[in-house]
Amino acid sequence: MKAILTDITKCIGCTQCVTACKMVNNLPPDKPREWQKNDGLSSRNWTSVLRKGDFFVRKQCRHCIEPACAAACPVGALHKTDFGAVVYDSDKCLGCRYCMMACPYGIPRYDWDSSVPYIRKCILCYDNIKSGKIEQPACTKNCPTGATIFGERDYLIEEARRRINDKPDLYSDLIYGEKEVGGTNVLYITSKDCPLDFLLYYNNRIEKDIKLVGEPDFESAYPMLTKWAMGSVPFAFIGMGAIMSGIYWVVNRRQRINKENKEIENEED
Ligand code: SF4
Ligand code: SF4
Ligand code: SF4
């Protein structure tokens, strides 16, 4: 499977990856929304660069091996390809936005300017590579420092491990995405001074002073974490049905008793 490896220690924050992505995907100028200023991603901006202290961090879809967005979609509008990309079929999309809620990184964005439901995010340049238009994603091709590179996932993990072993004082001993959320096809290595846990949607919320109860399980695939909730939906429906039937029975009984009492009162009059 193909993948991207981004090395935070090499990124200079030039945003050429952002520009290249917009060009190759013919994305129109962005319309900033209040709620999108947070990380720069939008339906028209599929990758962004965030500043964290002295470091620059690219953000994009992580192309999870077991994508929670696809697991949550009730009509299969998102799916994982053998190539490695998680892609989207707008013809199937209902516009329910479950994918947006399910993604552990808060990636998919809704196109509010479209008259039909439209979810947008990085697709690993899948269409353009498959059609032969380009050989690698525009973002990796146009990065001037090699901070973000494209290749086979296994090879990129070996390369990441090699860099960490060569410079153990510089790098954190962790390949983000190797196991996180069950593994992803967009991987990161970073400086010890720039941990990347904040890219997780949960941690974004913590940074906004909204406290998380408990800790996310970084190494489990998110569909496994949500499985219990999805599995309980039929029981919730049955339970709600039983409760509503009970309420109906009580109300009905009260009305019948009132009616009988009134009839007795009328007969006595
Ligand atoms: S990062 Fe989010 S949108 Fe991208 S594949 Fe994973 S769950 Fe889906
Ligand atoms: S892989 Fe393609 S679609 Fe994704 S951020 Fe890079 S250029 Fe954009
Ligand atoms: S093009 Fe490369 S160096 Fe420039 S911001 Fe993107 S990843 Fe960083």
PDB file of N, CA and C and ligand atoms in Angstrom, residues 6 10-18 49 56 58 139 142-148, ligand 3:
ATOM      1  N   THR A   6       5.736  12.193   6.647  1.00  0.00           N
ATOM      2  CA  THR A   6       6.105  13.595   6.870  1.00  0.00           C
ATOM      3  C   THR A   6       7.056  13.669   8.057  1.00  0.00           C
ATOM      4  N   LYS A  10      12.097  18.442   9.143  1.00  0.00           N
ATOM      5  CA  LYS A  10      12.556  18.984   7.856  1.00  0.00           C
ATOM      6  C   LYS A  10      11.622  20.046   7.291  1.00  0.00           C
ATOM      7  N   CYS A  11      10.473  20.245   7.905  1.00  0.00           N
ATOM      8  CA  CYS A  11       9.479  21.170   7.337  1.00  0.00           C
ATOM      9  C   CYS A  11       9.827  22.620   7.680  1.00  0.00           C
ATOM     10  N   ILE A  12       9.799  23.482   6.636  1.00  0.00           N
ATOM     11  CA  ILE A  12      10.130  24.900   6.848  1.00  0.00           C
ATOM     12  C   ILE A  12       8.880  25.789   6.808  1.00  0.00           C
ATOM     13  N   GLY A  13       7.713  25.173   6.690  1.00  0.00           N
ATOM     14  CA  GLY A  13       6.472  25.948   6.745  1.00  0.00           C
ATOM     15  C   GLY A  13       6.204  26.796   5.513  1.00  0.00           C
ATOM     16  N   CYS A  14       6.714  26.376   4.356  1.00  0.00           N
ATOM     17  CA  CYS A  14       6.562  27.203   3.143  1.00  0.00           C
ATOM     18  C   CYS A  14       5.164  27.111   2.533  1.00  0.00           C
ATOM     19  N   THR A  15       4.409  26.108   2.887  1.00  0.00           N
ATOM     20  CA  THR A  15       3.039  25.828   2.400  1.00  0.00           C
ATOM     21  C   THR A  15       2.961  25.540   0.889  1.00  0.00           C
ATOM     22  N   GLN A  16       4.066  25.148   0.297  1.00  0.00           N
ATOM     23  CA  GLN A  16       3.995  24.771  -1.129  1.00  0.00           C
ATOM     24  C   GLN A  16       3.156  23.507  -1.315  1.00  0.00           C
ATOM     25  N   CYS A  17       3.126  22.657  -0.302  1.00  0.00           N
ATOM     26  CA  CYS A  17       2.284  21.450  -0.368  1.00  0.00           C
ATOM     27  C   CYS A  17       0.809  21.850  -0.451  1.00  0.00           C
ATOM     28  N   VAL A  18       0.440  22.890   0.285  1.00  0.00           N
ATOM     29  CA  VAL A  18      -0.954  23.359   0.296  1.00  0.00           C
ATOM     30  C   VAL A  18      -1.326  23.902  -1.085  1.00  0.00           C
ATOM     31  N   VAL A  49      -0.888  23.635   7.072  1.00  0.00           N
ATOM     32  CA  VAL A  49       0.349  23.590   7.861  1.00  0.00           C
ATOM     33  C   VAL A  49       0.096  24.363   9.150  1.00  0.00           C
ATOM     34  N   PHE A  56       6.669  23.240  12.293  1.00  0.00           N
ATOM     35  CA  PHE A  56       5.549  23.315  11.356  1.00  0.00           C
ATOM     36  C   PHE A  56       5.023  21.899  11.134  1.00  0.00           C
ATOM     37  N   ARG A  58       2.278  19.572   9.033  1.00  0.00           N
ATOM     38  CA  ARG A  58       1.278  19.393   7.968  1.00  0.00           C
ATOM     39  C   ARG A  58       0.105  18.607   8.485  1.00  0.00           C
ATOM     40  N   CYS A 139       1.479  17.228  -3.374  1.00  0.00           N
ATOM     41  CA  CYS A 139       2.075  17.808  -2.157  1.00  0.00           C
ATOM     42  C   CYS A 139       3.485  17.269  -1.939  1.00  0.00           C
ATOM     43  N   ASN A 142       6.036  18.523  -4.656  1.00  0.00           N
ATOM     44  CA  ASN A 142       6.413  19.939  -4.623  1.00  0.00           C
ATOM     45  C   ASN A 142       7.051  20.395  -3.322  1.00  0.00           C
ATOM     46  N   CYS A 143       7.263  19.490  -2.396  1.00  0.00           N
ATOM     47  CA  CYS A 143       7.907  19.885  -1.134  1.00  0.00           C
ATOM     48  C   CYS A 143       9.404  20.125  -1.393  1.00  0.00           C
ATOM     49  N   PRO A 144       9.907  21.338  -1.145  1.00  0.00           N
ATOM     50  CA  PRO A 144      11.291  21.652  -1.518  1.00  0.00           C
ATOM     51  C   PRO A 144      12.342  21.024  -0.608  1.00  0.00           C
ATOM     52  N   THR A 145      11.940  20.544   0.561  1.00  0.00           N
ATOM     53  CA  THR A 145      12.941  20.019   1.501  1.00  0.00           C
ATOM     54  C   THR A 145      12.854  18.504   1.686  1.00  0.00           C
ATOM     55  N   GLY A 146      11.901  17.873   1.018  1.00  0.00           N
ATOM     56  CA  GLY A 146      11.718  16.432   1.226  1.00  0.00           C
ATOM     57  C   GLY A 146      11.121  16.129   2.591  1.00  0.00           C
ATOM     58  N   ALA A 147      10.432  17.117   3.164  1.00  0.00           N
ATOM     59  CA  ALA A 147       9.828  16.900   4.485  1.00  0.00           C
ATOM     60  C   ALA A 147       8.653  15.939   4.407  1.00  0.00           C
ATOM     61  N   THR A 148       8.046  15.863   3.228  1.00  0.00           N
ATOM     62  CA  THR A 148       6.902  14.971   3.069  1.00  0.00           C
ATOM     63  C   THR A 148       7.156  14.148   1.811  1.00  0.00           C
TER      64      THR A 148
HETATM   65  S1  SF4 B   3       6.001  21.941   1.154  1.00  0.00           S
HETATM   66 FE1  SF4 B   3       7.263  20.683   2.535  1.00  0.00          FE
HETATM   67  S2  SF4 B   3       8.497  22.173   3.700  1.00  0.00           S
HETATM   68 FE2  SF4 B   3       6.837  23.329   2.733  1.00  0.00          FE
HETATM   69  S3  SF4 B   3       5.214  23.379   4.298  1.00  0.00           S
HETATM   70 FE3  SF4 B   3       4.789  21.602   3.004  1.00  0.00          FE
HETATM   71  S4  SF4 B   3       5.791  19.877   4.035  1.00  0.00           S
HETATM   72 FE4  SF4 B   3       6.661  21.764   4.904  1.00  0.00          FE
END
